Coordinates of C-alpha atoms in Angstrom, one line a residue:
Chain A
M73 CA -33.3 83.0 -28.8
G74 CA -31.2 86.1 -28.3
L75 CA -27.6 86.8 -28.6
A76 CA -26.5 84.9 -25.6
S77 CA -23.9 82.9 -27.3
E78 CA -21.2 85.1 -28.8
A79 CA -18.8 82.2 -29.4
V80 CA -18.7 82.8 -33.1
S81 CA -18.3 86.5 -33.7
G82 CA -19.3 87.9 -37.1
I83 CA -21.0 86.2 -40.0
S84 CA -20.2 82.6 -41.0
F85 CA -21.2 80.9 -44.2
A86 CA -21.0 77.2 -43.8
G87 CA -21.3 75.0 -46.9
V88 CA -24.0 77.1 -48.5
T89 CA -25.3 75.4 -51.6
K90 CA -28.1 76.5 -53.9
A91 CA -29.1 74.8 -57.2
Y92 CA -31.5 76.0 -59.9
A93 CA -32.6 73.5 -62.5
G94 CA -30.1 71.0 -61.2
R95 CA -27.1 73.3 -61.5
N96 CA -25.3 74.7 -58.5
V97 CA -25.2 78.5 -58.7
V98 CA -23.8 78.5 -55.2
D99 CA -21.6 75.5 -54.4
S100 CA -20.5 74.7 -50.9
V101 CA -19.6 78.3 -50.1
S102 CA -17.9 78.6 -46.7
F103 CA -16.2 81.7 -45.3
D104 CA -16.2 83.9 -42.3
C105 CA -16.6 87.6 -41.9
P106 CA -14.9 88.5 -38.6
R107 CA -16.5 90.9 -36.2
G108 CA -15.2 94.4 -36.5
S109 CA -14.0 94.0 -40.1
I110 CA -15.1 94.5 -43.7
T111 CA -15.2 91.4 -45.8
G112 CA -15.3 92.1 -49.6
F113 CA -17.2 89.5 -51.5
L114 CA -15.9 89.8 -55.0
G115 CA -16.9 88.0 -58.2
P116 CA -17.9 88.7 -61.8
N117 CA -21.5 89.0 -62.9
G118 CA -23.4 85.8 -62.4
A119 CA -20.8 84.3 -60.0
G120 CA -23.3 83.7 -57.3
K121 CA -22.7 86.7 -55.0
S122 CA -26.3 87.9 -55.0
T123 CA -27.7 84.4 -54.5
T124 CA -25.3 83.9 -51.5
L125 CA -26.4 87.2 -50.0
R126 CA -30.1 86.4 -50.6
V127 CA -29.6 83.1 -48.7
A128 CA -28.1 85.2 -45.8
A129 CA -31.2 87.5 -46.0
G130 CA -33.7 84.6 -46.0
L131 CA -35.0 85.5 -49.4
T132 CA -33.7 82.3 -50.9
R133 CA -33.6 79.0 -49.2
A134 CA -30.3 77.1 -49.3
D135 CA -30.4 73.5 -50.4
A136 CA -27.6 72.9 -47.9
G137 CA -25.5 74.8 -45.4
E138 CA -26.4 77.8 -43.3
V139 CA -25.5 81.3 -42.5
L140 CA -24.8 82.3 -38.9
F141 CA -24.8 85.7 -37.3
N142 CA -22.7 85.6 -34.1
G143 CA -23.5 81.9 -34.1
H144 CA -27.2 82.2 -34.7
R145 CA -29.3 81.7 -37.8
R146 CA -31.1 84.9 -38.9
Q147 CA -34.5 83.4 -38.2
D148 CA -33.5 82.5 -34.6
L149 CA -32.6 86.1 -33.8
E150 CA -35.3 87.9 -31.7
N151 CA -35.6 90.8 -34.1
P152 CA -33.4 90.2 -37.2
G153 CA -34.2 93.6 -38.7
R154 CA -32.7 95.4 -35.7
T155 CA -29.6 93.2 -35.7
I156 CA -28.8 93.0 -39.4
G157 CA -29.0 95.8 -41.9
F158 CA -29.5 94.5 -45.5
V159 CA -28.8 96.6 -48.5
L160 CA -29.9 94.5 -51.4
D161 CA -31.8 96.0 -54.2
P162 CA -32.6 99.8 -54.3
T163 CA -35.3 99.2 -57.0
A164 CA -37.4 97.0 -54.7
L165 CA -39.2 99.9 -53.0
H166 CA -42.8 101.1 -53.4
P167 CA -42.6 104.0 -55.8
G168 CA -45.7 105.6 -54.4
R169 CA -44.4 106.2 -50.9
S170 CA -42.4 109.2 -49.8
L171 CA -38.9 108.6 -48.5
Q172 CA -39.9 109.7 -45.1
E173 CA -42.9 107.3 -45.0
T174 CA -40.7 104.4 -46.3
L175 CA -38.3 104.9 -43.4
K176 CA -41.2 105.4 -40.9
L177 CA -42.7 102.1 -41.9
N178 CA -39.5 100.3 -41.3
A179 CA -39.1 102.1 -38.0
M180 CA -42.6 101.2 -37.0
L181 CA -42.1 97.5 -37.8
L182 CA -38.8 97.3 -36.0
G183 CA -39.9 99.3 -33.0
A184 CA -37.4 102.1 -33.6
P185 CA -38.1 105.6 -32.2
R186 CA -39.1 108.5 -34.4
S187 CA -35.7 110.0 -33.9
A188 CA -34.2 107.1 -35.7
V189 CA -36.0 108.2 -38.9
E190 CA -34.6 111.7 -38.6
N191 CA -31.2 110.3 -38.0
A192 CA -31.4 108.0 -41.0
L193 CA -32.5 110.8 -43.2
S194 CA -29.6 112.9 -41.9
V195 CA -27.1 110.1 -42.3
A196 CA -28.1 109.3 -45.8
G197 CA -28.2 113.0 -46.8
L198 CA -31.9 112.8 -47.7
E199 CA -33.4 115.5 -45.4
S200 CA -34.1 117.9 -48.3
V201 CA -36.0 115.3 -50.3
R202 CA -37.8 113.5 -47.5
R203 CA -41.3 114.3 -49.0
K204 CA -40.4 113.1 -52.5
R205 CA -41.9 109.9 -53.8
V206 CA -39.5 107.0 -54.2
G207 CA -40.6 106.6 -57.8
S208 CA -39.2 110.0 -58.6
L209 CA -35.7 109.3 -57.3
S210 CA -32.6 108.4 -59.2
L211 CA -30.9 105.1 -58.6
G212 CA -28.3 106.8 -56.5
M213 CA -30.9 108.4 -54.2
R214 CA -32.7 105.1 -53.9
Q215 CA -29.4 103.6 -52.9
R216 CA -29.0 106.2 -50.2
L217 CA -32.5 105.5 -49.0
V218 CA -31.8 101.7 -48.8
L219 CA -28.7 102.5 -46.8
G220 CA -30.7 104.7 -44.5
M221 CA -33.2 101.9 -44.0
A222 CA -30.4 99.5 -43.1
L223 CA -28.9 101.9 -40.6
L224 CA -32.2 102.8 -38.9
T225 CA -31.8 100.6 -35.8
G226 CA -28.0 100.7 -35.5
P227 CA -27.4 97.1 -36.6
Q228 CA -24.5 94.9 -35.6
F229 CA -24.1 93.5 -39.1
L230 CA -24.4 95.1 -42.5
V231 CA -24.9 92.8 -45.6
M232 CA -24.6 94.9 -48.7
D233 CA -25.0 94.0 -52.4
E234 CA -23.2 96.6 -54.6
P235 CA -24.0 99.5 -52.2
T236 CA -22.1 102.1 -54.3
N237 CA -23.9 101.2 -57.5
G238 CA -25.5 104.3 -58.8
L239 CA -23.9 106.6 -56.2
D240 CA -21.9 109.7 -57.3
A241 CA -18.3 110.0 -56.3
D242 CA -19.2 111.9 -53.1
G243 CA -21.8 109.2 -52.1
A244 CA -19.5 106.3 -52.9
L245 CA -16.7 108.0 -50.8
W246 CA -19.2 108.5 -47.9
V247 CA -20.2 104.8 -48.0
R248 CA -16.6 103.7 -47.9
N249 CA -15.8 106.1 -45.0
F250 CA -19.0 105.0 -43.2
L251 CA -18.1 101.3 -43.5
K252 CA -14.7 101.9 -42.1
H253 CA -16.2 103.8 -39.2
F254 CA -18.8 101.1 -38.6
S255 CA -16.3 98.3 -38.5
A256 CA -14.0 100.3 -36.3
Q257 CA -16.9 100.4 -33.8
G258 CA -17.2 96.6 -33.8
G259 CA -19.7 96.3 -36.6
T260 CA -19.4 93.4 -39.1
V261 CA -19.7 94.2 -42.8
L262 CA -20.1 91.8 -45.8
L263 CA -19.8 93.9 -48.9
S264 CA -20.5 92.3 -52.3
S265 CA -19.2 94.1 -55.4
H266 CA -17.7 93.6 -58.7
L267 CA -15.9 96.9 -58.3
L268 CA -12.3 96.2 -57.5
R269 CA -11.8 99.9 -56.5
D270 CA -14.4 99.5 -53.7
M271 CA -12.7 96.4 -52.4
Q272 CA -9.2 97.9 -52.5
A273 CA -10.4 100.9 -50.7
V274 CA -12.3 99.4 -47.8
A275 CA -12.0 95.6 -47.4
D276 CA -10.0 94.0 -44.7
H277 CA -10.6 90.5 -46.1
I278 CA -11.4 89.4 -49.6
V279 CA -13.5 86.4 -50.6
M280 CA -13.5 85.7 -54.3
I281 CA -16.2 83.7 -55.9
D282 CA -16.6 82.4 -59.5
R283 CA -19.2 80.1 -60.9
G284 CA -20.6 79.5 -57.4
R285 CA -17.4 78.4 -55.8
I286 CA -15.0 80.3 -53.6
V287 CA -11.7 80.5 -55.6
A288 CA -9.6 82.6 -53.2
T289 CA -9.8 84.1 -49.7
G290 CA -7.3 86.2 -47.8
T291 CA -6.6 89.5 -46.2
A292 CA -6.6 92.6 -48.4
A293 CA -2.9 92.9 -47.8
E294 CA -2.3 89.4 -49.2
F295 CA -4.2 90.4 -52.3
S296 CA -2.4 93.7 -52.8
V297 CA 1.3 92.6 -52.3
S298 CA 3.1 92.9 -55.5
S299 CA 6.5 94.1 -56.5
R300 CA 5.9 94.2 -60.2
T301 CA 6.3 97.3 -62.2
K302 CA 4.8 98.2 -65.5
A303 CA 7.4 99.8 -67.9
A304 CA 7.1 100.8 -71.5
V305 CA 10.2 101.6 -73.6
V306 CA 11.1 102.7 -77.1
E307 CA 13.5 99.8 -77.6
P308 CA 12.2 96.7 -75.9
E309 CA 15.4 94.6 -76.6
R310 CA 17.5 97.0 -74.5
L311 CA 15.3 96.7 -71.4
T312 CA 15.3 93.0 -71.9
E313 CA 19.0 93.1 -71.8
V314 CA 18.9 95.2 -68.6
C315 CA 16.5 92.8 -66.9
R316 CA 18.6 89.8 -67.7
T317 CA 21.7 91.6 -66.5
R318 CA 20.0 92.5 -63.2
G319 CA 18.4 89.1 -62.9
W320 CA 14.8 90.5 -62.8
G321 CA 12.0 88.4 -64.0
F322 CA 9.8 90.0 -66.6
D323 CA 6.9 89.5 -69.1
L324 CA 7.0 91.3 -72.3
S325 CA 4.1 92.3 -74.5
G326 CA 4.9 94.6 -77.4
R327 CA 6.8 97.4 -75.9
E328 CA 5.4 96.9 -72.4
F329 CA 7.1 95.0 -69.6
L330 CA 5.9 93.7 -66.3
V331 CA 9.1 93.5 -64.3
D332 CA 9.7 92.0 -60.9
A333 CA 11.4 95.1 -59.5
T334 CA 10.5 98.4 -58.1
P335 CA 10.0 101.5 -60.3
E336 CA 12.9 103.2 -58.6
D337 CA 15.3 100.3 -59.4
I338 CA 14.1 100.2 -63.0
G339 CA 14.3 103.9 -63.4
R340 CA 17.9 104.0 -62.1
A341 CA 18.9 101.1 -64.3
C342 CA 17.4 102.7 -67.4
L343 CA 19.2 105.9 -66.6
E344 CA 22.4 104.0 -66.2
Y345 CA 22.0 102.0 -69.4
G346 CA 20.5 104.9 -71.4
V347 CA 17.2 103.2 -72.0
V348 CA 14.4 105.6 -73.0
L349 CA 11.3 105.0 -70.9
T350 CA 7.9 106.1 -72.0
H351 CA 5.9 104.7 -69.0
L352 CA 6.8 103.5 -65.5
S353 CA 4.3 102.6 -62.8
N354 CA 3.9 100.4 -59.8
I355 CA 1.2 97.9 -60.3
T356 CA 0.5 97.2 -56.6
E357 CA -2.9 98.8 -56.9
S358 CA -3.9 96.4 -59.7
A359 CA -2.7 93.2 -58.0
L360 CA -6.2 92.4 -56.9
E361 CA -7.4 92.9 -60.5
E362 CA -4.7 90.6 -61.7
K363 CA -5.7 87.9 -59.3
F364 CA -9.4 88.5 -60.0
L365 CA -8.8 88.1 -63.8
A366 CA -6.6 85.1 -63.2
L367 CA -8.9 83.3 -60.9
T368 CA -12.3 84.1 -62.3
S369 CA -13.5 83.5 -65.8
G370 CA -17.1 84.4 -65.2
E371 CA -19.9 82.6 -66.9
F372 CA -20.8 85.7 -68.9
S373 CA -17.2 86.9 -69.4
S374 CA -16.5 88.5 -72.7
R375 CA -12.9 89.2 -72.0
N376 CA -11.6 86.7 -74.6
N377 CA -14.0 87.8 -77.3
T378 CA -12.2 89.3 -80.3
L379 CA -13.5 92.2 -82.3
E380 CA -14.1 89.7 -85.1
Q381 CA -16.3 87.6 -82.9
I382 CA -18.3 90.6 -81.8
R383 CA -18.8 91.6 -85.5
Chain B
M293 CA -24.0 112.6 -46.8
S294 CA -21.7 114.3 -44.3
Q295 CA -19.0 113.2 -42.0
H296 CA -20.5 114.5 -38.8
T297 CA -23.3 112.1 -39.1
L298 CA -21.0 109.1 -38.8
Q299 CA -21.1 109.5 -35.0
Q300 CA -24.9 109.1 -35.0
T301 CA -25.1 105.4 -35.8
P302 CA -23.6 103.5 -32.9
V303 CA -23.3 99.7 -33.1
R304 CA -25.8 98.2 -30.7
N305 CA -25.3 95.1 -28.8
G306 CA -28.5 94.7 -26.8
R307 CA -31.2 92.2 -26.9
D308 CA -34.2 92.9 -29.1
R309 CA -37.7 92.0 -28.6
Q310 CA -39.5 90.1 -31.3
V311 CA -41.9 91.9 -33.5
G312 CA -45.4 91.3 -32.1
F313 CA -48.4 90.2 -34.2
A314 CA -50.4 93.3 -33.3
R315 CA -47.5 95.5 -34.6
L316 CA -47.4 93.5 -37.7
V317 CA -51.1 94.0 -38.4
A318 CA -50.8 97.8 -37.7
F319 CA -47.8 97.8 -40.1
E320 CA -49.8 96.1 -42.8
V321 CA -52.8 98.4 -42.3
R322 CA -50.5 101.4 -42.6
K323 CA -49.0 100.0 -45.8
L324 CA -52.5 99.7 -47.2
V325 CA -53.3 103.4 -46.8
D326 CA -50.0 105.3 -47.0
T327 CA -49.7 105.8 -50.7
R328 CA -51.4 108.3 -53.0
S329 CA -52.9 105.5 -55.1
S330 CA -54.3 103.6 -52.1
L331 CA -55.8 106.8 -50.6
A332 CA -57.3 107.6 -54.0
I333 CA -58.9 104.1 -54.1
F334 CA -60.4 104.5 -50.6
A335 CA -61.6 108.0 -51.5
V336 CA -63.3 106.7 -54.6
L337 CA -65.0 103.9 -52.6
A338 CA -66.1 106.4 -50.0
V339 CA -67.5 108.8 -52.6
I340 CA -69.4 105.9 -54.3
A341 CA -70.8 104.8 -51.0
V342 CA -72.0 108.4 -50.3
A343 CA -73.5 108.7 -53.7
L344 CA -75.3 105.4 -53.4
V345 CA -76.7 106.0 -50.0
V346 CA -77.9 109.5 -50.8
G347 CA -79.2 108.4 -54.2
L348 CA -81.1 105.5 -52.7
A349 CA -82.5 107.8 -50.1
V350 CA -83.6 110.4 -52.6
V351 CA -85.2 107.9 -54.9
G352 CA -86.8 106.0 -52.0
S353 CA -88.3 109.1 -50.4
G354 CA -89.4 110.4 -53.8
Q355 CA -91.4 107.2 -54.4
G356 CA -92.9 107.3 -51.0
T357 CA -91.0 104.2 -49.9
P358 CA -90.0 104.2 -46.2
V359 CA -86.2 104.9 -46.1
T360 CA -84.8 103.0 -43.2
F361 CA -81.3 102.2 -42.0
A362 CA -81.8 98.6 -43.0
S363 CA -83.0 99.5 -46.5
L364 CA -80.1 101.8 -47.1
A365 CA -77.3 99.7 -45.7
G366 CA -78.8 96.6 -47.3
S367 CA -79.3 98.1 -50.7
I368 CA -75.6 98.9 -51.2
G369 CA -74.6 95.4 -50.4
L370 CA -73.7 94.7 -54.0
F371 CA -71.3 97.7 -53.9
T372 CA -69.6 96.4 -50.7
A373 CA -69.6 92.9 -52.1
L374 CA -67.5 94.2 -55.1
A375 CA -65.4 96.7 -53.2
M376 CA -64.3 94.5 -50.3
P377 CA -62.6 91.8 -52.4
L378 CA -60.6 94.6 -54.0
I379 CA -59.3 95.7 -50.7
G380 CA -58.3 92.1 -49.9
I381 CA -56.5 91.8 -53.3
L382 CA -54.6 95.0 -52.8
G383 CA -53.6 94.0 -49.4
M384 CA -52.3 90.6 -50.4
T385 CA -50.5 91.5 -53.6
S386 CA -48.9 94.9 -53.0
D387 CA -45.6 93.5 -51.7
T388 CA -45.1 91.0 -54.6
A389 CA -46.2 93.6 -57.2
Y390 CA -43.5 96.1 -56.0
R391 CA -41.0 93.5 -54.9
T392 CA -41.0 95.0 -51.5
T393 CA -40.8 91.5 -50.1
L394 CA -37.0 92.0 -50.6
V395 CA -37.2 94.7 -48.0
Y396 CA -39.6 93.3 -45.5
Y397 CA -38.9 89.5 -45.5
P398 CA -35.3 89.9 -44.2
L399 CA -36.5 92.0 -41.3
L400 CA -38.6 89.3 -39.8
R401 CA -37.9 85.8 -38.4
G402 CA -40.4 84.2 -40.7
R403 CA -43.1 84.9 -43.3
T404 CA -46.1 83.2 -41.7
A405 CA -46.9 85.9 -39.3
Q406 CA -46.6 88.6 -42.0
F407 CA -48.9 86.6 -44.2
W408 CA -51.7 86.3 -41.6
A409 CA -51.1 90.0 -40.6
K410 CA -51.9 90.9 -44.2
V411 CA -55.1 88.8 -44.0
L412 CA -56.2 90.5 -40.8
A413 CA -55.2 94.0 -42.0
A414 CA -57.4 93.6 -45.1
A415 CA -60.3 92.6 -42.9
V416 CA -59.7 95.5 -40.6
L417 CA -59.8 98.0 -43.4
A418 CA -62.8 96.4 -45.0
L419 CA -64.6 96.6 -41.7
A420 CA -63.7 100.2 -41.4
L421 CA -65.2 100.9 -44.8
Q422 CA -68.3 99.0 -43.8
V423 CA -68.6 100.9 -40.6
F424 CA -68.4 104.1 -42.6
V425 CA -71.3 102.9 -44.8
F426 CA -73.3 102.0 -41.7
L427 CA -72.7 105.4 -40.1
L428 CA -73.6 107.1 -43.4
S429 CA -76.8 105.1 -43.7
A430 CA -77.7 105.9 -40.1
V431 CA -77.2 109.6 -40.6
V432 CA -79.2 109.7 -43.8
A433 CA -82.0 107.4 -42.4
A434 CA -82.2 109.6 -39.2
A435 CA -82.3 112.8 -41.3
L436 CA -85.0 111.5 -43.6
A437 CA -87.0 110.1 -40.8
G438 CA -86.9 113.5 -39.1
A439 CA -87.8 115.4 -42.3
V440 CA -90.7 113.1 -43.2
A441 CA -92.4 112.3 -39.9
G442 CA -90.6 114.4 -37.3
P443 CA -87.9 113.4 -34.9
G444 CA -88.0 109.9 -33.7
A445 CA -90.1 108.6 -36.5
A446 CA -90.9 105.0 -35.9
G447 CA -89.3 102.4 -38.2
A448 CA -86.2 104.3 -39.3
F449 CA -84.0 101.9 -37.4
D450 CA -86.0 98.7 -37.4
G451 CA -83.9 95.6 -37.8
V452 CA -80.7 97.5 -37.2
G453 CA -79.1 94.7 -35.1
Q454 CA -79.8 92.1 -37.8
E455 CA -78.5 94.5 -40.5
L456 CA -75.3 95.2 -38.6
A457 CA -74.5 91.6 -37.9
T458 CA -75.3 90.5 -41.5
G459 CA -73.4 93.5 -43.0
L460 CA -70.3 93.0 -40.9
A461 CA -70.2 89.3 -41.5
S462 CA -70.7 89.6 -45.3
C463 CA -68.1 92.3 -45.3
V464 CA -65.5 89.9 -43.8
L465 CA -66.6 87.1 -46.1
S466 CA -66.3 89.3 -49.2
T467 CA -62.9 90.6 -48.2
M468 CA -61.6 87.1 -47.4
F469 CA -62.8 85.9 -50.8
G470 CA -60.5 88.5 -52.4
V471 CA -57.7 87.8 -49.9
A472 CA -57.9 84.1 -50.5
L473 CA -57.8 84.3 -54.3
A474 CA -55.1 87.0 -54.3
A475 CA -53.0 84.9 -51.9
A476 CA -53.0 82.0 -54.3
I477 CA -52.6 84.1 -57.5
R478 CA -50.2 86.8 -56.2
R479 CA -50.8 89.1 -59.1
T480 CA -53.1 92.1 -58.6
A481 CA -54.6 92.3 -62.1
L482 CA -55.1 88.5 -62.4
A483 CA -56.7 88.3 -59.0
I484 CA -59.1 91.1 -59.8
V485 CA -60.1 89.3 -63.1
A486 CA -60.4 86.0 -61.2
V487 CA -62.7 87.5 -58.6
I488 CA -64.9 89.1 -61.2
L489 CA -65.0 86.0 -63.4
V490 CA -65.7 83.6 -60.6
S491 CA -68.3 85.9 -59.0
L492 CA -70.2 86.8 -62.2
V493 CA -69.6 83.9 -64.5
G494 CA -68.4 81.0 -62.4
N495 CA -71.4 81.0 -60.0
G496 CA -73.8 81.1 -63.0
L497 CA -72.1 78.2 -64.7
I498 CA -72.1 76.2 -61.5
L499 CA -75.8 76.9 -61.1
T500 CA -76.5 75.8 -64.7
L501 CA -74.3 72.7 -64.7
L502 CA -75.0 71.5 -61.1
P503 CA -78.4 72.9 -60.2
D504 CA -78.8 70.5 -57.3
A505 CA -75.3 70.7 -55.9
S506 CA -74.5 74.3 -56.7
G507 CA -74.5 75.2 -53.0
Y508 CA -71.4 73.0 -52.5
F509 CA -69.4 74.9 -55.1
S510 CA -70.8 78.4 -55.3
T511 CA -68.8 81.3 -53.9
I512 CA -71.8 82.9 -52.3
T513 CA -73.1 79.9 -50.3
A514 CA -71.8 81.3 -47.0
L515 CA -73.4 84.7 -47.8
G516 CA -76.6 82.9 -48.4
A517 CA -76.3 81.3 -45.0
L518 CA -76.0 84.8 -43.4
I519 CA -79.2 85.9 -45.1
G520 CA -81.0 82.8 -44.0
G521 CA -84.6 82.0 -45.0
P522 CA -86.1 78.9 -46.6
D523 CA -83.4 78.6 -49.3
A524 CA -80.6 78.9 -46.8
P525 CA -77.8 76.4 -47.5
T526 CA -77.0 73.4 -45.3
A527 CA -74.0 73.4 -43.0
L528 CA -72.3 70.9 -45.3
E529 CA -72.8 73.2 -48.3
V530 CA -71.4 76.1 -46.4
A531 CA -68.4 74.1 -45.2
S532 CA -67.8 72.9 -48.8
S533 CA -68.0 76.4 -50.2
L534 CA -65.7 77.9 -47.6
T535 CA -63.2 75.2 -48.0
L536 CA -63.2 75.5 -51.8
W537 CA -63.1 79.3 -52.1
Y538 CA -61.5 80.4 -48.9
L539 CA -59.5 77.8 -47.0
I540 CA -57.8 76.1 -50.0
P541 CA -56.7 79.3 -51.8
L542 CA -55.5 80.7 -48.4
G543 CA -53.6 77.5 -47.7
I544 CA -52.0 77.6 -51.2
G545 CA -51.1 81.3 -50.7
W546 CA -49.6 80.6 -47.3
W547 CA -47.6 77.7 -48.7
I548 CA -46.3 79.7 -51.7
T549 CA -45.4 82.6 -49.4
E550 CA -43.4 80.2 -47.2
K551 CA -41.7 78.4 -49.9
S552 CA -41.2 80.9 -52.7
E553 CA -38.1 83.0 -53.4
A554 CA -38.8 86.6 -52.7

């Protein structure tokens, strides 16, 4: 079965469920990753992200549901390895092989030409260390290698689990730029991460998962729209008065406010009323984080632990 | 990582041909020999084979015993019987030991073909080692025959056909024994211990506890059938032994491979 049917473009998760010891770690997970876009799969540790991706990769068998690539199951594709690039676990490589040999093996299996290996080494920035053993590489270098392996055959889909984990700032930036370029060319990306910064930087769509269930989906814009401003003042009661006078909603914690107004409006009002500001910032960037914290508790969350509990 | 390389990975939309079984086997063979440790193992095995063949030839000619191809190749049968299962074990457990199943399983439509490709790859490599032993034995036998009685000395290659057939068949059997146990056990060290224990202790126990029925349960029944002679096992005994020590473990290994999480 080839790619004759292109009715459903992109990756579709349809009711994927997986239980371990009678407990659903992935529970009826359904969402789509549209073709030519980057879908961020966001969730705290243990939320079920990796298990969902392992189902997509055929490493774990779902108890129910299925994952479709352009309308086809992975196992029905003629050559899944050429169609889908998986970036799952950079530690799952044979430590005794050289980087070059690791890539050559994959190229041999998938029927990719030798030039693909050179290209992958170049793309991943690994040309100078091609003869090194995988076992001697840092996590970041292994991550680059796994990325190179995923890109060997120019896949249509990329399924990536924490691809920037272990990468330095330059490497992480490169990955983000690459993914944007890849999706702009029509490639479909599913990017799992718990790093909100990654998601904010590249994702077109966000899918949030917690305790195995999808808790929110939407475009990145929907997740980042916020008109709230964080303000800190010397005399909180005076800004409270200003907010009430202007009709702005607000939340107060100590001397810090979250105000439903723009920083510019607040700054002007404070100047007008003589309120001394010590901090003023737009929190648009952290809207995703707010939603993330509000919607996910995470099985292993420690955010409500007090110092006393820790002691 | 540089920006200019972004242009080098176009998104493809063409049809892709399925990975053929021959390519899978070649892939598995390459995986067996492309690391330093695996090359070291094969080098050690080759050195031991050379030492054994040369040593046997020297001792044999010193004692005035005719050194023939058959006597050399046959005398190192114990070595190959021990070495071949090791090759089978390494071939079957490498991916689970290094968790490289996470890399290779997603690339393929299913796991069955890769499982059988591993089986075949182990057999191919074991046969290669066996052929090396044969070539070595042939060279040494020819050299000694020439030195002792002049070129073309009679008898140096008597029974070569029988020896080749028996040697190659026992090579495959020994390898498959390691392959089968490793497929079911999936842990390199445990599989090695199991092969040694079953071969050295298990067979002895079976012979002691079931002297009349040992042929049905012994691991070496099929090997005995290859050698032949008056004590050769019956077809039923061979079938029973093959089922118990080859088919069942292989079946279990295949089932685990298909069903397990990678």
